[in-house]
XYZ file of C-alpha atoms in Angstrom:
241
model
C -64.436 -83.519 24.670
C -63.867 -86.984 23.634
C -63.419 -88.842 20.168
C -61.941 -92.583 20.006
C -61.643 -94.129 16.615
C -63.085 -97.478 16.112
C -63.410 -98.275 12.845
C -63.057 -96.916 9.323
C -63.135 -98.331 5.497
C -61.727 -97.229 2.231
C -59.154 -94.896 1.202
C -57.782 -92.082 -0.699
C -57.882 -94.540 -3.494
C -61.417 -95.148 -2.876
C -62.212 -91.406 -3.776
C -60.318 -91.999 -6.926
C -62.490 -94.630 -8.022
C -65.520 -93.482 -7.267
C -64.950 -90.797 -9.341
C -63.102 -92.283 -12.241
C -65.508 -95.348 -12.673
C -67.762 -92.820 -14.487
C -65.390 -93.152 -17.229
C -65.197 -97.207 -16.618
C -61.637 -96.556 -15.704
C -60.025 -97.614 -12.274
C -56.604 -96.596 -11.020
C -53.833 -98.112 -8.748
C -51.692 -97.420 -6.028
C -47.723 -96.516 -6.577
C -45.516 -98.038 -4.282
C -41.935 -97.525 -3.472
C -39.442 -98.962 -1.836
C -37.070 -97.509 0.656
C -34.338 -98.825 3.015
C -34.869 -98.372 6.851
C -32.953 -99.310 9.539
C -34.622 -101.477 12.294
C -33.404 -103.427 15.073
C -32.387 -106.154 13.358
C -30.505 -104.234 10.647
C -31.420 -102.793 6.929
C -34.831 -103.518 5.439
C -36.554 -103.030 2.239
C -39.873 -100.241 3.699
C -42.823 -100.612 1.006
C -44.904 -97.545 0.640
C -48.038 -96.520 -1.119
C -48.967 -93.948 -2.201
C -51.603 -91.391 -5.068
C -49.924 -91.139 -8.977
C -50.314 -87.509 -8.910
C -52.582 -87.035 -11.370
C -55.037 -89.217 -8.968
C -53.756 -86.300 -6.254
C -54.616 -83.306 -8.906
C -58.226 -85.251 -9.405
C -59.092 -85.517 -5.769
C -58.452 -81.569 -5.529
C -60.393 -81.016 -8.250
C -63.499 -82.812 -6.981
C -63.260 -81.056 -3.771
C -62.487 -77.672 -5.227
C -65.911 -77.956 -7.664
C -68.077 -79.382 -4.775
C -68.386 -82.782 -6.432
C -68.953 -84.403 -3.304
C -70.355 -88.202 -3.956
C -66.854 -89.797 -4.691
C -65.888 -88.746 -0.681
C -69.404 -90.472 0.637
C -67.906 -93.693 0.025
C -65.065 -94.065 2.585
C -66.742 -94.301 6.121
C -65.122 -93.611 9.492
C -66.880 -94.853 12.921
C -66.066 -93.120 16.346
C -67.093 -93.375 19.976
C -67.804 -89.904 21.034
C -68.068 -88.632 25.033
C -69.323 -84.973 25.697
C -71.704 -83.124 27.338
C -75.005 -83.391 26.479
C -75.478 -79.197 25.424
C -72.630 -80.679 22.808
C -74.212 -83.769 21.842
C -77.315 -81.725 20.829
C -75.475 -80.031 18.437
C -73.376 -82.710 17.160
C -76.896 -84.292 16.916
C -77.509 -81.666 14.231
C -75.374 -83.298 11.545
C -78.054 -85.932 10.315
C -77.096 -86.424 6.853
C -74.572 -88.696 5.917
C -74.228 -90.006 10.080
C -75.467 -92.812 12.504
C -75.435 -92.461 15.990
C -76.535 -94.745 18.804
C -76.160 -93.267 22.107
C -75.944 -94.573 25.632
C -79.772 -94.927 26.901
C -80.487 -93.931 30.730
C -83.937 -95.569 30.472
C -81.236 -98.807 30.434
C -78.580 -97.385 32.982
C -78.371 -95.973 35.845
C -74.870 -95.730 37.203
C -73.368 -92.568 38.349
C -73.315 -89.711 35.685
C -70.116 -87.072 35.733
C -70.304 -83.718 35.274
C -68.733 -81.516 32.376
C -67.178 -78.458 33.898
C -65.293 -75.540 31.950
C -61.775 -74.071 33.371
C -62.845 -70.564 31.979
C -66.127 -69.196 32.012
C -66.443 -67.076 28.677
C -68.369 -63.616 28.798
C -71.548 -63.359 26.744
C -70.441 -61.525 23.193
C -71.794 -58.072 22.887
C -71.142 -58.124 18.263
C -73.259 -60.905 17.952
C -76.660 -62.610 19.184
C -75.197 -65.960 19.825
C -71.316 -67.145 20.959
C -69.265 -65.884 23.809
C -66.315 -63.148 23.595
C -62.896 -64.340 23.940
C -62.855 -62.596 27.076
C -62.841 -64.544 30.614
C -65.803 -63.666 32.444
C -65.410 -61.310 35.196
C -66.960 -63.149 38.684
C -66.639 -60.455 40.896
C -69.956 -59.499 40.723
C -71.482 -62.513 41.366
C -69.236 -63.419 43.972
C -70.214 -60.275 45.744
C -74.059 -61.508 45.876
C -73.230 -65.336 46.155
C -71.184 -64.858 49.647
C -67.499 -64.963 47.641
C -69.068 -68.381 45.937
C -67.383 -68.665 42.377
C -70.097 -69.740 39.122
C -67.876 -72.841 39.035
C -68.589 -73.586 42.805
C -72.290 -72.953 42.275
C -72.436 -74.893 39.635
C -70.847 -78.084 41.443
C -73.638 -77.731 44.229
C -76.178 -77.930 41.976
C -74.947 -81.129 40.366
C -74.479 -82.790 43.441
C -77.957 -81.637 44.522
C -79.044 -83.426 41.062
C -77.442 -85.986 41.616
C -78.870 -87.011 45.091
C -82.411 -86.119 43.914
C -81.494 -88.848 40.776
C -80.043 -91.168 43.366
C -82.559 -90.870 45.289
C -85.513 -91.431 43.103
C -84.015 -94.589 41.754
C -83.948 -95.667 45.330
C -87.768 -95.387 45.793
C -88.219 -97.162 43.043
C -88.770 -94.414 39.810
C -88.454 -95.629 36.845
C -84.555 -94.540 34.766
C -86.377 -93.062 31.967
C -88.330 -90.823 34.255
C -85.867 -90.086 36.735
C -83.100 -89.115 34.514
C -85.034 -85.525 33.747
C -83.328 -83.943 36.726
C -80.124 -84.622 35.228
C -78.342 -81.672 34.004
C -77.307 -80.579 30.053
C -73.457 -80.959 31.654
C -73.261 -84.528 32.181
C -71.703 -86.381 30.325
C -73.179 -88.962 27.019
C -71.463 -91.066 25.160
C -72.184 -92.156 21.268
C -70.869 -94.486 18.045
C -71.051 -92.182 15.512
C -70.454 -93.242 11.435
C -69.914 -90.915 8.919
C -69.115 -90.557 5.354
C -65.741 -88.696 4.780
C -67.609 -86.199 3.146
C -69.937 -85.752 6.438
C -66.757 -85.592 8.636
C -65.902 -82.795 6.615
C -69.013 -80.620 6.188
C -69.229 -81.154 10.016
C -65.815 -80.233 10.355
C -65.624 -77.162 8.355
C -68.803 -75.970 9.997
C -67.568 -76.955 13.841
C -63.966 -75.910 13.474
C -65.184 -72.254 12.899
C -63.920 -69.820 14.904
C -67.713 -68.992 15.858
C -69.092 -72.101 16.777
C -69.325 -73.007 20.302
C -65.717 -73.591 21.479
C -66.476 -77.039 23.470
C -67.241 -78.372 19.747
C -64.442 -76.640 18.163
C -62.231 -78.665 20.585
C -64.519 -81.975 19.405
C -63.702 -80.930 15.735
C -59.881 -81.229 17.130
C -60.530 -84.918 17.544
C -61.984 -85.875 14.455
C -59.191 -84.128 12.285
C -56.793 -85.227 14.506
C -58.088 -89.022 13.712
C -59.367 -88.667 10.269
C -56.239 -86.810 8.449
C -54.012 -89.558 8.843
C -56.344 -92.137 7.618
C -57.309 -89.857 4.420
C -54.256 -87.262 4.059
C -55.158 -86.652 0.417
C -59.074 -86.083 0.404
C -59.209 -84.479 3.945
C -56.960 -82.031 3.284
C -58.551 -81.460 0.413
C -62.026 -81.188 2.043
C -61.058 -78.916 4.672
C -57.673 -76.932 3.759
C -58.548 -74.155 2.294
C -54.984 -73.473 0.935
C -54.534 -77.063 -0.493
C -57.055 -76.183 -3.314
């Protein structure tokens, strides 16, 4: 799983004023200065950064749910995963854009998402997987000692000839494209609202959604904190607030 930054606007200080232009008030940042040493000796380092009572505001908003003041900021990715992944990213519709590569357009070689563990089916719940490695030795027994993971790179190969192939003879991309499997890979811009990113990431980073997506989630905290350290934290720490 795949996430790229590409673009974002606003700030921590963008939050603040959304909120605080209800009161026709707007706030500032602090800066400080510090001295650093750099390769061509001592300089003067200028930092921003929140007054704390614009820190103890931004809490409070996300504490009490008051979520318009983090739909300003926006932050754009390009996204690559599988396509059983993209169709649940796809689920998060309000507060995104997405615009996904088109295979009616292209037709050059798809790859193939594979997993390095295959999970066993979870026995507590209707949907998920246990945190248990799947035992193979079953189906290895009935498969001539052919691992799930070998199986399953036969069949896209297969898919991928019959794909090749049709393009060949002249099918149309949009049509031949439906013998491609849900493991190959798509790719996506995505733009968001902070407060989007967050919903999606509180929802995606839970321990019982799919793991491929947990690992996406990964990304887009790994991405987004830094450019928002205040509100995101705020949004999705549950021991900041």
């Amino acid at each position: 799983m795949e996430a790229t930054y590409i673009d974002h606007s606003g700030s921590d200080l963008t939050v603040v004023n959304a909120a605080r232009v209800s009161f026709s008030k707007e706030s500032s940042w602090e800066f400080t200065n510090e001295w650093v040493e750099t390769p061509y000796g001592t300089a003067i380092d200028q930092r921003r950064s929140l007054k704390a009572s614009d820190e103890r505001l931004i809490k409070y908003l996300a504490r009490h749910n008051h979520w318009t003041p983090f739909g300003h900021p926006s932050i754009t990715l390009r996204e690559r995963v599988p396509i059983f992944v993209a169709r649940q990213r796809f689920k998060h519709v309000v507060g995104f854009v997405y615009n996904e590569v088109s295979r009616r357009y292209v037709d050059d070689t798809p790859e193939f998402y594979t997993p390095d563990v295959w999970r066993a089916r979870a026995e507590n719940r209707k949907q998920g997987s246990s945190d248990e490695p799947l035992d193979q030795v079953l189906y290895q027994r009935m498969h001539g000692d052919r691992t799930i993971t070998e199986s399953v790179e036969r069949l896209n190969e297969h898919a991928l000839t019959l794909y090749k192939d049709m393009l060949d003879h002249g099918v149309a991309p949009e049509q031949a494209r439906m013998v491609l499997p849900q493991s190959m890979y798509s790719e996506y811009y995505v733009t968001g609202s902070l407060a989007a990113f967050a919903r999606a990431y509180n929802l995606r980073s839970d321990d019982h959604a799919q793991q491929e997506i947990q690992d996406l989630a990964i990304h887009w905290d790994t991405i987004i904190r830094p450019l928002f350290p205040v509100s995101w934290a705020a949004l999705v720490d549950k021991e900041t607030n």
